[in-house]
Coordinates of C-alpha atoms and ligand atoms in Angstrom, one line a residue:
X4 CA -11.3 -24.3 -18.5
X5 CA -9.0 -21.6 -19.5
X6 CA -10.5 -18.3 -20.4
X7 CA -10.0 -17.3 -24.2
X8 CA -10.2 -14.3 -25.6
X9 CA -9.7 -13.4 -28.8
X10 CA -8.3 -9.6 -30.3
X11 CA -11.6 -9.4 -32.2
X12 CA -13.8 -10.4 -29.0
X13 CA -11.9 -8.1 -26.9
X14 CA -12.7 -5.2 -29.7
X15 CA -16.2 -6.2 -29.8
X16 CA -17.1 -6.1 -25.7
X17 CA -14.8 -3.0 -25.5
X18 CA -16.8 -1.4 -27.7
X19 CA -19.9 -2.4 -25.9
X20 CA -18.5 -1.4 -22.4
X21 CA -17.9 1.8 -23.5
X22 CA -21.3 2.4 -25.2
X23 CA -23.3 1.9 -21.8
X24 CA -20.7 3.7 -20.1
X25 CA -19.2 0.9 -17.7
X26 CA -16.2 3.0 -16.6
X27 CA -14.7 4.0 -13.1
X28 CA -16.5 7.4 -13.3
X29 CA -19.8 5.7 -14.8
X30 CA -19.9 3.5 -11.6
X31 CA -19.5 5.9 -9.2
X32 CA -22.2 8.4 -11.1
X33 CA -24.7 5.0 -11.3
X34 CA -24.1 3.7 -8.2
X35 CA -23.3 7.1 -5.6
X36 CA -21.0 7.4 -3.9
X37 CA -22.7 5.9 -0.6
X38 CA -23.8 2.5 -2.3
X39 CA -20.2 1.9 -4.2
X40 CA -18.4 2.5 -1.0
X41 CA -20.8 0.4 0.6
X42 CA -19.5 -2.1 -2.4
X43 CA -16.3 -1.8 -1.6
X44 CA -17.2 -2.8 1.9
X45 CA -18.5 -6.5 0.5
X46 CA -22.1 -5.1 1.4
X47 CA -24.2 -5.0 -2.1
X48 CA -27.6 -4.2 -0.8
X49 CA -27.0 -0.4 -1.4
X50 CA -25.7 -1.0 -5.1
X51 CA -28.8 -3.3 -5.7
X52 CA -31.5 -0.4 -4.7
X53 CA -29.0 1.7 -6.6
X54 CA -29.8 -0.1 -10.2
X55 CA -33.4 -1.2 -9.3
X56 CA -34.0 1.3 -12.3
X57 CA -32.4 -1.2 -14.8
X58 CA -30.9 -0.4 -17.8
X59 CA -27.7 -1.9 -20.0
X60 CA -25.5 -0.2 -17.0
X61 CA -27.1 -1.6 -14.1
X62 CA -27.3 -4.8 -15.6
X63 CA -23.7 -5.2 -16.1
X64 CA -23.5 -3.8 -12.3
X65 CA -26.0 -6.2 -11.2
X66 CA -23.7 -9.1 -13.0
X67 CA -20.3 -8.1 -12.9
X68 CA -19.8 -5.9 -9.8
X69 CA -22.5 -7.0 -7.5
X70 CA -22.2 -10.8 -8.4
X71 CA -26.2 -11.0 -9.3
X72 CA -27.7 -13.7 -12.0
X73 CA -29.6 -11.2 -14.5
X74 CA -32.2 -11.9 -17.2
X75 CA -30.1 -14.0 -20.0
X76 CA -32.3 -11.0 -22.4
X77 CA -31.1 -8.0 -20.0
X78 CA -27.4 -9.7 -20.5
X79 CA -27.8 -9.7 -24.4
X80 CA -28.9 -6.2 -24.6
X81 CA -26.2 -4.8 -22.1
X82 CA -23.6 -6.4 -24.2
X83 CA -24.5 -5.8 -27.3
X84 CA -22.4 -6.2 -30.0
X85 CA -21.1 -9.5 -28.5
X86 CA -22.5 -12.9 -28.9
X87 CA -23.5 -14.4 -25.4
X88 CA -22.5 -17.7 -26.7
X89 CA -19.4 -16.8 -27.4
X90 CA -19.2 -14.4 -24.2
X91 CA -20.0 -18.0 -22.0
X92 CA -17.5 -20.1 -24.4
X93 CA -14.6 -17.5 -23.3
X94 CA -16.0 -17.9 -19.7
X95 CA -16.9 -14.6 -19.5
X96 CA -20.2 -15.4 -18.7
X97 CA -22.5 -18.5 -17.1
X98 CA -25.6 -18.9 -19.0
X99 CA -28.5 -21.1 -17.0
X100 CA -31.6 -21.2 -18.8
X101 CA -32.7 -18.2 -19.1
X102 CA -30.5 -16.1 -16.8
X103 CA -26.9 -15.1 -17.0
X104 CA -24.4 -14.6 -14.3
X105 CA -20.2 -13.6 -14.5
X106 CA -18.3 -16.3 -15.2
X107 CA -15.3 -14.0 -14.7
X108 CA -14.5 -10.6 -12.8
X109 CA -15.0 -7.7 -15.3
X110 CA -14.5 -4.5 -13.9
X111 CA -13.5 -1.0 -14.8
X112 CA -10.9 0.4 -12.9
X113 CA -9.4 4.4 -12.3
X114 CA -6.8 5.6 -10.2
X115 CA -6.7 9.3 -9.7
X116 CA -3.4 9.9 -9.8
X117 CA -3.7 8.3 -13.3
X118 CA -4.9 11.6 -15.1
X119 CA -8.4 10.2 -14.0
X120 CA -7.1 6.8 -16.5
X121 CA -10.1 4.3 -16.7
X122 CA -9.2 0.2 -17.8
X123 CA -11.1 -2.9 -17.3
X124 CA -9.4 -5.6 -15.5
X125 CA -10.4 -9.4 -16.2
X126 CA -10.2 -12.0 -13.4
X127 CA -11.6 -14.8 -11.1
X128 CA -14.6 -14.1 -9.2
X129 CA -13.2 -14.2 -5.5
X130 CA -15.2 -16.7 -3.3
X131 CA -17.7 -14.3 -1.9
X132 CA -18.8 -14.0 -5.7
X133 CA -17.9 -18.1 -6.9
X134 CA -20.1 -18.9 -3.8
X135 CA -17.1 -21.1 -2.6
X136 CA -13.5 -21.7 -2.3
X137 CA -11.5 -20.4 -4.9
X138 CA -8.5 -22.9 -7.1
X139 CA -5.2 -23.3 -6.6
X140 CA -4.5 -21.6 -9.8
X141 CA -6.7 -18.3 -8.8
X142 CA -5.9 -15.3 -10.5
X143 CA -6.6 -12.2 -7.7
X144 CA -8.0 -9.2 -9.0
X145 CA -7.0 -6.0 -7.6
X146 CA -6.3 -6.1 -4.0
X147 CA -4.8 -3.8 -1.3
X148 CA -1.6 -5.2 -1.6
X149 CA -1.6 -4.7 -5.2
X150 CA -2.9 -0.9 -4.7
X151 CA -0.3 0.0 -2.5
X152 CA 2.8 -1.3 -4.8
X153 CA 1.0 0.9 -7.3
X154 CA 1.3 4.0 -5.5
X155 CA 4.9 3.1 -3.9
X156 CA 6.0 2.6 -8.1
X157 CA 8.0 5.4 -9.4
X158 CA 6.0 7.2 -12.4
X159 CA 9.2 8.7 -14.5
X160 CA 9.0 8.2 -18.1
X161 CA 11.1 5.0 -19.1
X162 CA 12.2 2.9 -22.3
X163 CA 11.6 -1.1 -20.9
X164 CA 9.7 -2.1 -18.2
X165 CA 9.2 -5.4 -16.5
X166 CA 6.0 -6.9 -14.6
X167 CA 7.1 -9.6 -13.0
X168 CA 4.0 -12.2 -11.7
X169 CA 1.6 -10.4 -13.4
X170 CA -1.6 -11.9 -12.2
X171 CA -4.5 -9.9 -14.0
X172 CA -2.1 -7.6 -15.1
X173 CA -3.2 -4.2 -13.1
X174 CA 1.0 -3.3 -12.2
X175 CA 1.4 -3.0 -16.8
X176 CA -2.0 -1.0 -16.9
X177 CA -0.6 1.6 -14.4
X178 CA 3.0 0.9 -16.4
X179 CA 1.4 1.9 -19.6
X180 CA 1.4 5.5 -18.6
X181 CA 5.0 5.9 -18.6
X182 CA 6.8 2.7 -19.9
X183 CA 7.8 2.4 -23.7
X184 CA 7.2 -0.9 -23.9
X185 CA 6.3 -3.7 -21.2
X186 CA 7.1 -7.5 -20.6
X187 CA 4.6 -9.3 -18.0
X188 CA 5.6 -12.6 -16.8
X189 CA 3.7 -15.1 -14.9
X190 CA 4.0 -18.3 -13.2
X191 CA 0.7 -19.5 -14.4
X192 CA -1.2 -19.8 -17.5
X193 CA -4.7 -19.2 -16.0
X194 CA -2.7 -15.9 -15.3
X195 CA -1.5 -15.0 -17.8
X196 CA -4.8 -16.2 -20.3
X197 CA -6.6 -13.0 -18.1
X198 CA -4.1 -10.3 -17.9
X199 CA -4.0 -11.2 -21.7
X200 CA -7.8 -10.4 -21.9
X201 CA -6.9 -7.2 -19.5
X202 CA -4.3 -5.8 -21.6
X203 CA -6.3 -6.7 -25.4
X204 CA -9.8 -5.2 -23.9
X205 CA -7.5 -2.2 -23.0
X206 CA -5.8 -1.5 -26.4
X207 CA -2.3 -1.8 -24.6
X208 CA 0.5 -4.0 -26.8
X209 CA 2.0 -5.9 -23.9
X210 CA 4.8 -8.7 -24.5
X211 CA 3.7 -11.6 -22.1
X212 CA 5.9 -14.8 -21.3
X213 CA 5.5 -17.3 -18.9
X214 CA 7.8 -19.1 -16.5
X215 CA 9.3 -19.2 -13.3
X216 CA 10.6 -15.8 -11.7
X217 CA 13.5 -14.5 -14.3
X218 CA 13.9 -17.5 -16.8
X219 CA 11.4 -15.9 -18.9
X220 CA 13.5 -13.1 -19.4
X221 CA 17.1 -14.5 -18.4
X222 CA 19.1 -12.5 -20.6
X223 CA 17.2 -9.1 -20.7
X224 CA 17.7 -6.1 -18.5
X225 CA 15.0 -3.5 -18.0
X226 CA 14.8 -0.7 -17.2
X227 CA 11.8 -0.7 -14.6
X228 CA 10.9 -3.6 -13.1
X229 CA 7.9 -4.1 -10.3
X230 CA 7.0 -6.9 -8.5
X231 CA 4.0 -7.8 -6.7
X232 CA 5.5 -11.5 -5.5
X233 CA 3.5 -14.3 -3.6
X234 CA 5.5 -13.1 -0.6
X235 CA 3.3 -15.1 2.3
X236 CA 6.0 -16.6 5.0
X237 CA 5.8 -20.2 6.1
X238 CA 6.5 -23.8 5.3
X239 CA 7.3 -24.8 1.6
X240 CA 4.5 -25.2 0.1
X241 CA 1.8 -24.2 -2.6
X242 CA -2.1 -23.8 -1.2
X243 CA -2.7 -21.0 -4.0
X244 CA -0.3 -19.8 -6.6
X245 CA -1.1 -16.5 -6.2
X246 CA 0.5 -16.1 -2.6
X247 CA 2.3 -19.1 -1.8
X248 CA 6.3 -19.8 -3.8
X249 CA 6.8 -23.3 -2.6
X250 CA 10.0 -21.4 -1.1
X251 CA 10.2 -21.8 2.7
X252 CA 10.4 -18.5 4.5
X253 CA 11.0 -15.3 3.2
X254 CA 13.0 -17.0 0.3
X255 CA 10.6 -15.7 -2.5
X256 CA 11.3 -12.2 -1.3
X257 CA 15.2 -13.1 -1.0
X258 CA 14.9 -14.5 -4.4
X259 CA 13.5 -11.3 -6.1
X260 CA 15.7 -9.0 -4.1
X261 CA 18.8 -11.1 -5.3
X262 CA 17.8 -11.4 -8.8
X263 CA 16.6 -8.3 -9.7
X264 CA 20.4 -6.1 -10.1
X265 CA 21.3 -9.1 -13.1
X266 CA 18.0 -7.5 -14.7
X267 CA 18.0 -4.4 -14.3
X268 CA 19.8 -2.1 -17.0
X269 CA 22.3 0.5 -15.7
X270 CA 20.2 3.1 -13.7
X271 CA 17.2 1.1 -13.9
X272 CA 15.0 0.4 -10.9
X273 CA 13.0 -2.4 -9.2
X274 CA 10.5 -2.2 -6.8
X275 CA 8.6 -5.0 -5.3
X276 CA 6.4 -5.8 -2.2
X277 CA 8.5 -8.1 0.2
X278 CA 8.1 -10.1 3.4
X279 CA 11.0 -11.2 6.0
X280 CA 12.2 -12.9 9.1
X281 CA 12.3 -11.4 12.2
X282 CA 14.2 -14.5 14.4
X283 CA 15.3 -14.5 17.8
X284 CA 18.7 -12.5 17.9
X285 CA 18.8 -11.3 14.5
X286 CA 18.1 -7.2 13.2
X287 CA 15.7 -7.9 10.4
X288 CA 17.6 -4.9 8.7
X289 CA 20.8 -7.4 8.9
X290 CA 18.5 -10.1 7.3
X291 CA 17.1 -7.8 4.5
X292 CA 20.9 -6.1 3.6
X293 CA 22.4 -10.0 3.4
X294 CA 20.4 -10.0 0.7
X295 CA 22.8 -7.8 -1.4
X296 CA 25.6 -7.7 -3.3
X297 CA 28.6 -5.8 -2.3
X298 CA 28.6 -3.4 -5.0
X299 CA 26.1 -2.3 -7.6
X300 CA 22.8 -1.4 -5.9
X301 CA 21.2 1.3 -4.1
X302 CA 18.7 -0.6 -2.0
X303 CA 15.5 1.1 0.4
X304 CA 13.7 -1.5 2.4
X305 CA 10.6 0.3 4.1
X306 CA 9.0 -2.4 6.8
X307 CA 5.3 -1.0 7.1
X308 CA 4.4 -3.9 9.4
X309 CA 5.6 -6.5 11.5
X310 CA 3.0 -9.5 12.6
X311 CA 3.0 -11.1 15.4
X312 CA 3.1 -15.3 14.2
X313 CA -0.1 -16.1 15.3
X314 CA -1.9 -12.9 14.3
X315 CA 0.0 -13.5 11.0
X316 CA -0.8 -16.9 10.9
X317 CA -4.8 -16.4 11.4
X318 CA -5.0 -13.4 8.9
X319 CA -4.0 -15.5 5.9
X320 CA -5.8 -18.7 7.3
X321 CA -9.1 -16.2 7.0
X322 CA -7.5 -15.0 4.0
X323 CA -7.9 -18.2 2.1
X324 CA -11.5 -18.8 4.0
X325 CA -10.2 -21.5 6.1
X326 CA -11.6 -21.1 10.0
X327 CA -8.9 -20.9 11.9
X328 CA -11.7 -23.1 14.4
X329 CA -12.2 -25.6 11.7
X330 CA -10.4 -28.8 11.7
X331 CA -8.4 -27.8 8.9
X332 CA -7.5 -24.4 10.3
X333 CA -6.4 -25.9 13.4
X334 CA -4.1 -28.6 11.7
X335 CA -3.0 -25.6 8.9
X336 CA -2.1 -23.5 11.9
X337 CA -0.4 -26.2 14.0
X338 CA 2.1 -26.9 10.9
X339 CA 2.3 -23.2 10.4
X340 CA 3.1 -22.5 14.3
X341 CA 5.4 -25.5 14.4
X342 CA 7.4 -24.1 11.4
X343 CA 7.9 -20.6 13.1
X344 CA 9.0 -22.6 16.1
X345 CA 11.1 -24.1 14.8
X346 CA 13.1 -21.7 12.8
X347 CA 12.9 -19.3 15.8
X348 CA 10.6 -16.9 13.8
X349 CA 9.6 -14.1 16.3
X350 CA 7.4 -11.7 14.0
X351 CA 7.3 -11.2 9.6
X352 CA 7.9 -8.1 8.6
X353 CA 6.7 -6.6 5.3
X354 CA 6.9 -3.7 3.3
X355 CA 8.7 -2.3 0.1
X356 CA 11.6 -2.2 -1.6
X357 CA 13.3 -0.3 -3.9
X358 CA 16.3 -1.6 -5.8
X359 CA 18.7 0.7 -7.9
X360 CA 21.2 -0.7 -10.2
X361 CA 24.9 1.8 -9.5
X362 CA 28.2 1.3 -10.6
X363 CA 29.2 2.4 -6.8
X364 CA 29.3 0.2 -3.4
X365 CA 26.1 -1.2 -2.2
X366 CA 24.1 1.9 0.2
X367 CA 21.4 0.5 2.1
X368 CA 18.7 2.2 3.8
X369 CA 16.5 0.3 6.4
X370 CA 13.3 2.4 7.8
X371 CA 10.8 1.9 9.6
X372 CA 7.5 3.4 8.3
X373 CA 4.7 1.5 10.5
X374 CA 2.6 5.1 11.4
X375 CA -0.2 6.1 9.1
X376 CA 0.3 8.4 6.2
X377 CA -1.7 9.2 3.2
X378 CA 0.8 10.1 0.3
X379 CA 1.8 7.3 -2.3
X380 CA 5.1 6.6 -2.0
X381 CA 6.0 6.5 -5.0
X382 CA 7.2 10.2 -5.5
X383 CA 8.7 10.0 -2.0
X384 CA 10.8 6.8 -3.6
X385 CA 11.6 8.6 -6.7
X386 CA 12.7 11.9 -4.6
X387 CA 14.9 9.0 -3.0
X388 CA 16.5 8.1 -5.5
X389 CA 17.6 11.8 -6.3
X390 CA 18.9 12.7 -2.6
X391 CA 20.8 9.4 -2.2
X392 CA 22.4 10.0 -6.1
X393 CA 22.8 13.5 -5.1
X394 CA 25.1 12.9 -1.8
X395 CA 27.1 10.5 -3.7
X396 CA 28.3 13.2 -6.0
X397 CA 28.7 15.3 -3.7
X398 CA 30.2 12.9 -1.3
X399 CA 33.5 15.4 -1.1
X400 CA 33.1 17.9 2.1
X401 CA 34.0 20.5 0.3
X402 CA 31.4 20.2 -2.1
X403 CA 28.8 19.9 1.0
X404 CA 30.2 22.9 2.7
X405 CA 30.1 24.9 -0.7
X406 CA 26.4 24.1 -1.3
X407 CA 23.6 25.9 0.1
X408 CA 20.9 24.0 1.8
X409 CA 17.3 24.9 2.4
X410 CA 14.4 23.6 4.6
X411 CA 11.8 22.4 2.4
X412 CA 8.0 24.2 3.5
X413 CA 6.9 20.8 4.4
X414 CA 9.0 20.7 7.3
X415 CA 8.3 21.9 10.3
X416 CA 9.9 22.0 14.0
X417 CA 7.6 20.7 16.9
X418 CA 9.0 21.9 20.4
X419 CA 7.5 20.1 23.5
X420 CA 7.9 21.2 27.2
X421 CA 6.4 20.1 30.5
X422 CA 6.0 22.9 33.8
X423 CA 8.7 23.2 35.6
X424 CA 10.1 25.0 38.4
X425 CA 11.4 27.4 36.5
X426 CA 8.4 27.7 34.2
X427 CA 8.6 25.3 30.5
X428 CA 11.3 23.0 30.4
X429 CA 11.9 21.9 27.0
X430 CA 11.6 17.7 27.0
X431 CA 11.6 17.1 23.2
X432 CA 12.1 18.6 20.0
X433 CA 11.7 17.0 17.0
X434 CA 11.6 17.6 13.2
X435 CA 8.4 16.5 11.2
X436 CA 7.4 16.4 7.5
X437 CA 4.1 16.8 7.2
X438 CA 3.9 15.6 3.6
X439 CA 5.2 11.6 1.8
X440 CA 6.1 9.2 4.5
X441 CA 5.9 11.7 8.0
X442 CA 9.3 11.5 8.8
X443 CA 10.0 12.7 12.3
X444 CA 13.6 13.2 14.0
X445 CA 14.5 14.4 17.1
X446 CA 16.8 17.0 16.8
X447 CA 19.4 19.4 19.5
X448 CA 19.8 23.4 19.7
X449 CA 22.7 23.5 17.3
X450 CA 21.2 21.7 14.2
X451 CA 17.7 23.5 15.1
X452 CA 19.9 26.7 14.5
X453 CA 21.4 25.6 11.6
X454 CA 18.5 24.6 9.8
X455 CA 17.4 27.9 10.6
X456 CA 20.3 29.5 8.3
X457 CA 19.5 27.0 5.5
X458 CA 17.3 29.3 2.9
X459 CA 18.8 28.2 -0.1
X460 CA 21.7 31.4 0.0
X461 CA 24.1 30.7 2.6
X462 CA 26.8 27.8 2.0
X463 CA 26.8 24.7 4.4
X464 CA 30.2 25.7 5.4
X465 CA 29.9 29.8 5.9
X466 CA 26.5 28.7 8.2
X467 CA 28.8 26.1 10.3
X468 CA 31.4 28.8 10.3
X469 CA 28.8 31.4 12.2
X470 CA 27.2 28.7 14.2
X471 CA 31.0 27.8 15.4
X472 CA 31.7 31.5 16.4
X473 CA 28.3 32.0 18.0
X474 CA 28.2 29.1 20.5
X475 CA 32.2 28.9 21.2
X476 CA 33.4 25.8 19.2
X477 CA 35.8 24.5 17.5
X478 CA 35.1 25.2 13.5
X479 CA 36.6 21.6 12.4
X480 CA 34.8 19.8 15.6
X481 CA 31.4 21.4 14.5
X482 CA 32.0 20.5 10.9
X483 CA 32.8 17.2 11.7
X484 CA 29.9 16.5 13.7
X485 CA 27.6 18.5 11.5
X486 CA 28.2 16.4 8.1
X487 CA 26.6 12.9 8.9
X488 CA 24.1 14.8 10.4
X489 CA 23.1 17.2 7.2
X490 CA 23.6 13.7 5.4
X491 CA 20.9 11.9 6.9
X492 CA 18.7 15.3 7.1
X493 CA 19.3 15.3 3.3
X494 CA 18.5 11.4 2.9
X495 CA 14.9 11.5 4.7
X496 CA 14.1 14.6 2.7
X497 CA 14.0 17.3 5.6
X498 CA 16.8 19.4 4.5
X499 CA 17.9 19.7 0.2
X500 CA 20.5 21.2 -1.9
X501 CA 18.7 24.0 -3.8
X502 CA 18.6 22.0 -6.9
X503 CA 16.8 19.4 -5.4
X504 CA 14.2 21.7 -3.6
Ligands
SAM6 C1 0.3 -11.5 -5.3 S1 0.0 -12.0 -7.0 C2 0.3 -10.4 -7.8 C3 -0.5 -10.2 -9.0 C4 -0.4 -8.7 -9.5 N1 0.9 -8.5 -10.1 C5 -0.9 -7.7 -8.5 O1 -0.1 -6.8 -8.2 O2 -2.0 -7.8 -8.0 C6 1.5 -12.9 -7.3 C7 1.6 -13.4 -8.7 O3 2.8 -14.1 -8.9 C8 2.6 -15.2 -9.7 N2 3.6 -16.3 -9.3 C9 3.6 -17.2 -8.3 N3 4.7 -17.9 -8.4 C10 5.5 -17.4 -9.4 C11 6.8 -17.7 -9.9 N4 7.5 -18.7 -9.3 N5 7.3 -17.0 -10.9 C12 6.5 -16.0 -11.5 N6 5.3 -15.7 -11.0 C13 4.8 -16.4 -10.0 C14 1.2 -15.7 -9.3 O4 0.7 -16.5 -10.3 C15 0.5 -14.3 -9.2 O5 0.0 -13.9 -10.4

C-alpha cells in the first residue's frame, strides 16, 4: 500500500507532535542522554525503563522510536487531534485490536550545525523494527551515509537547488536552510509518497518529480545539486532500489558525475556520494577523472575508503540481512566474487565528490582522506572552491609573487628526529592542519622558511627574493621551484592569500 498523506493530515499530526513535544531536543531531555545513545546503538531496553513513566511523549517513543505495540487508547491520546483510523489508512499506524504499533518510521530529527533545526522525517520501519526483511521498494531513513553527504554539502545561500534520489527526503530538509527553492526527484513512488509526507509535516514547499536520474528535470539547470545515489558496486542488478541502479559497476556513480555539468547552472555546484573501481593496473584517480569532460568543471573526488572485495562483499550482504553463511549468501557472494573476478576488480573505493560548473579547462583534484577527522566537510569543500577559483585568477606569476601569503593558525609544523651520533637528527618534517580534513605534507628547510615569512605583509616574491639571497640561489631557480609548491600549499588550505584568510 502506498502511504498517503494529505496537507490537512500532515497539519493535524504536526500540530499534535508539537504539543507533546516529540522533537530532537524533547527526545534527548525524555530519554537521557545514556538511554537514546543506547538507541542509537539498536539496544532499546534503556529507552524502555526511560518512559516506564508514560505519558503522550513516551508513548509516541515507545511506538515510533523504540518499535513497541502501545495501548490503541495511549495511541489516541498521544496523537490527539488526529483520527487513528485515518492515521492506520495513511499507514502511519497498525491498529490490532486494541493496541497500536508504527506502521511507518516517524521521527524528529536535529542537526546541530542546523541552528539547533528540528524536522520529522517519514519512512519504512527498517527490518529490526518490520520484524523481517524489508521490500524492494524500501525507502531508508536517515543513515550514515546520508549523514555524512549532509555535512560534506556546502551551506551558502543559493537560488535553485536539486535533490536528486530523494528517498525520505532528509538532503531538501537540510537544503531548506539555504536554498530558494528545491526540486526532489526520485526513482520510486513509494519514495517519493514519504519524502512528500516529510516535506508537508515540515511546512517546507518542495517541487517533487519522479523519474529516472535527470529526465525529470532534462532541461533545467540548478544551481546546487546533491546526490545521495544507490552507489553499491557489483553485477547489474536491482535487490533494493534504494542501493542497487541495475548499472554494472561503478556506472551509477559514472552516470551522476557525467551528467551533473549539463545541470548545473553557471557556478553552480554538485556534490554527491560516489563509489569506483579499483582494477588491476589502473590509478582509480585515472578512472574517476575519465569521468570528465575536457572543459567546464572543477571536480574534487575525496576517496574516504577503499574495501577489500570480500570485505565489501559481506558488508552489504549483512547490510541487506542476508547471512553471508546462508545458502543464499553463499550463492549471492559467489555471483558477486565471480563478477569482481572477472572484471579484475581489486578494491571499491568510495567517497565524495564535488562538481563545479567553469567556463575554464577541466581541474581535477584526487585525495586521499582515509584517516579520521571530526569536521564536516562541508566548509572545508566550500573553502575549496574559493582557493581553487582563487589560483585561477591569479594564475599569472606576477600576480602570485605580488600577493602576500599567510599561514593560517590552524597549521602547524611537526619536526621529528631520532638520536644520533651527533645528537637529534632530523628524519621528518611535515606540515599538519589540525582543523577540516587534517591535511598533512611533508615539507624541506626552504619552504619551512618561507612559510615562516608568510604573515599576511610580505609579497610572495620579496620573501623568495630574501630566501634566494640567504641560502645562495639563483632568484629565478627558487621562484621556479617555489610556485607549484605555494600552489598546492594554497589548494589543501595550509597557506592563503590574505583575502582568503
Ligand atoms: C541511498 S538512497 C538516498 C536517499 C536519501 N537521498 C538520503 O540521502 O538518505 C538512494 C535513492 O536513490 C533512488 N534511486 C534509485 N535509482 C534511481 C534512479 N535511477 N533515478 C533516481 N533515483 C533513484 C532510490 O529510490 C533512493 O531513494
Amino acid at each position: 500500500m502506498l502511504p498517503q498523506f494529505s496537507d490537512e493530515f500532515c497539519a493535524r499530526l504536526a500540530d499534535a507532535l508539537r504539543v507533546v513535544g516529540y522533537d530532537a531536543d524533547g527526545v534527548v531531555a525524555a530519554l537521557g542522554n545514556q538511554a537514546h545513545a543506547a538507541l542509537g546503538r539498536g539496544e532499546p531496553e534503556p529507552a524502555r525503563r526511560s518512559t516506564a513513566g508514560g505519558g503522550p511523549l513516551a508513548t509516541l517513543i515507545r511506538m515510533f522510536l523504540v518499535g513497541d505495540a502501545v495501548p490503541r487508547a495511549q495511541a489516541v491520546a498521544a496523537l490527539r487531534g488526529v483520527d487513528i483510523e485515518e492515521a492506520a489508512a495513511a499507514g502511519l499506524v497498525r491498529l490490532d485490536g486494541d493496541s497500536a504499533r508504527a506502521g511507518l518510521d516517524l521521527r524528529p530529527y536535529g542537526d546541530d550545525g542546523d541552528d539547533g533545526a528540528s524536522w520529522w522525517v517519514v519512512a519504512d520501519l527498517d527490518a529490526d523494527q518490520a520484524g523481517g526483511p524489508v521490500g524492494a521498494d524500501h525507502v531508508l531513513g536517515i543513515g550514515h551515509a546520508s549523514l555524512s553527504l549532509a555535512r560534506a554539502t556546502v551551506r551558502r545561500p543559493v537560488g535553485t537547488l536539486l535533490d536528486l534520489g530523494t528517498g525520505c527526503g532528509v538532503q531538501a530538509l537540510h537544503a531548506s536552510r539555504h536554498a530558494g527553492r528545491i526540486t526532489a526527484t526520485d526513482l520510486s513512488e513509494r519514495c517519493l509518497a514519504l519524502a512528500s509526507a516529510t516535506f508537508r509535516l515540515n511546512g517546507l514547499d518542495v517541487e517533487t518529480a519522479r523519474g529516472s536520474w535527470f529526465e525529470p528535470v532534462g532541461g533545467r539547470r540548478f544551481d546546487q545539486v546533491v546526490c545521495n545515489p544507490p552507489f553499491v558496486v557489483g553485477p547489474p542488478r536491482v535487490d533494493y532500489v534504494y542501493r542497487d541502479s541495475g548499472l554494472a559497476g561503478d556506472d551509477a556513480s559514472a552516470l551522476v558525475v557525467r551528467g551533473l555539468p549539463g545541470v548545473l547552472a553557471p557556478g553552480g555546484v554538485g556534490q554527491l556520494l560516489a563509489s569506483w573501481l579499483h582494477r588491476r593496473g589502473e590509478d582509480w584517480a585515472d578512472r574517476v577523472t575519465g569521468w570528465l569532460p575536457d572543459e567546464g568543471v572543477d571536480a574534487w573526488f575525496v576517496q574516504r575508503d577503499v574495501a577489500e572485495p570480500a570485505m565489501y562483499v559481506g558488508t552489504w550482504l549483512r547490510d541487506a540481512g542476508i547471512d553471508p553463511r546462508s545458502a543464499e549468501g553463499s550463492a549471492k557472494a559467489a555471483a558477486w566474487l565471480d563478477w569482481f573476478e572477472a572484471n579484475d576488480v581489486v578494491g571499491v573505493g568510495f567517497g565524495f565528490v564535488t562538481l563545479r560548473a567553469t567556463d575554464s579547462d577541466t581541474e581535477v583534484a584526487c585525495e586521499d582522506l582515509r584517516h579520521a577527522y571530526d569536521d564536516p566537510l562541508g566548509p572545508e569543500t566550500g573553502a575549496w572552491l574559493d582557493r581553487v577559483a582563487w589560483l585561477r585568477a591569479n594564475a599569472d606569476p606576477a600576480r602570485l609573487l605580488a600577493t602576500e601569503f599567510a599561514v593560517p593558525s590552524t597549521v602547524v609544523l611537526e619536526r621529528v628526529s631520532e638520536p644520533g651520533a651527533d645528537g637529534w637528527a632530523e628524519l621528518v618534517r611535515r606540515l599538519h592542519r589540525t582543523d577540516g580534513p587534517g591535511w598533512q605534507q611533508e615539507t624541506d628547510e626552504l619552504v619551512t622558511a618561507l612559510l615562516a615569512g608568510c604573515r599576511g605583509q610580505v609579497p610572495l616574491g620579496d620573501l623568495l627574493a630574501l630566501l634566494a639571497a640567504g641560502h645562495g640561489l639563483p632568484a629565478d631557480a627558487v621562484v621556479h621551484a617555489a610556485l607549484p609548491v605555494v600552489a598546492d600549499l594554497v589548494t589543501h588550505g595550509m597557506l592563503l592569500p590574505k583575502e582568503l584568510v
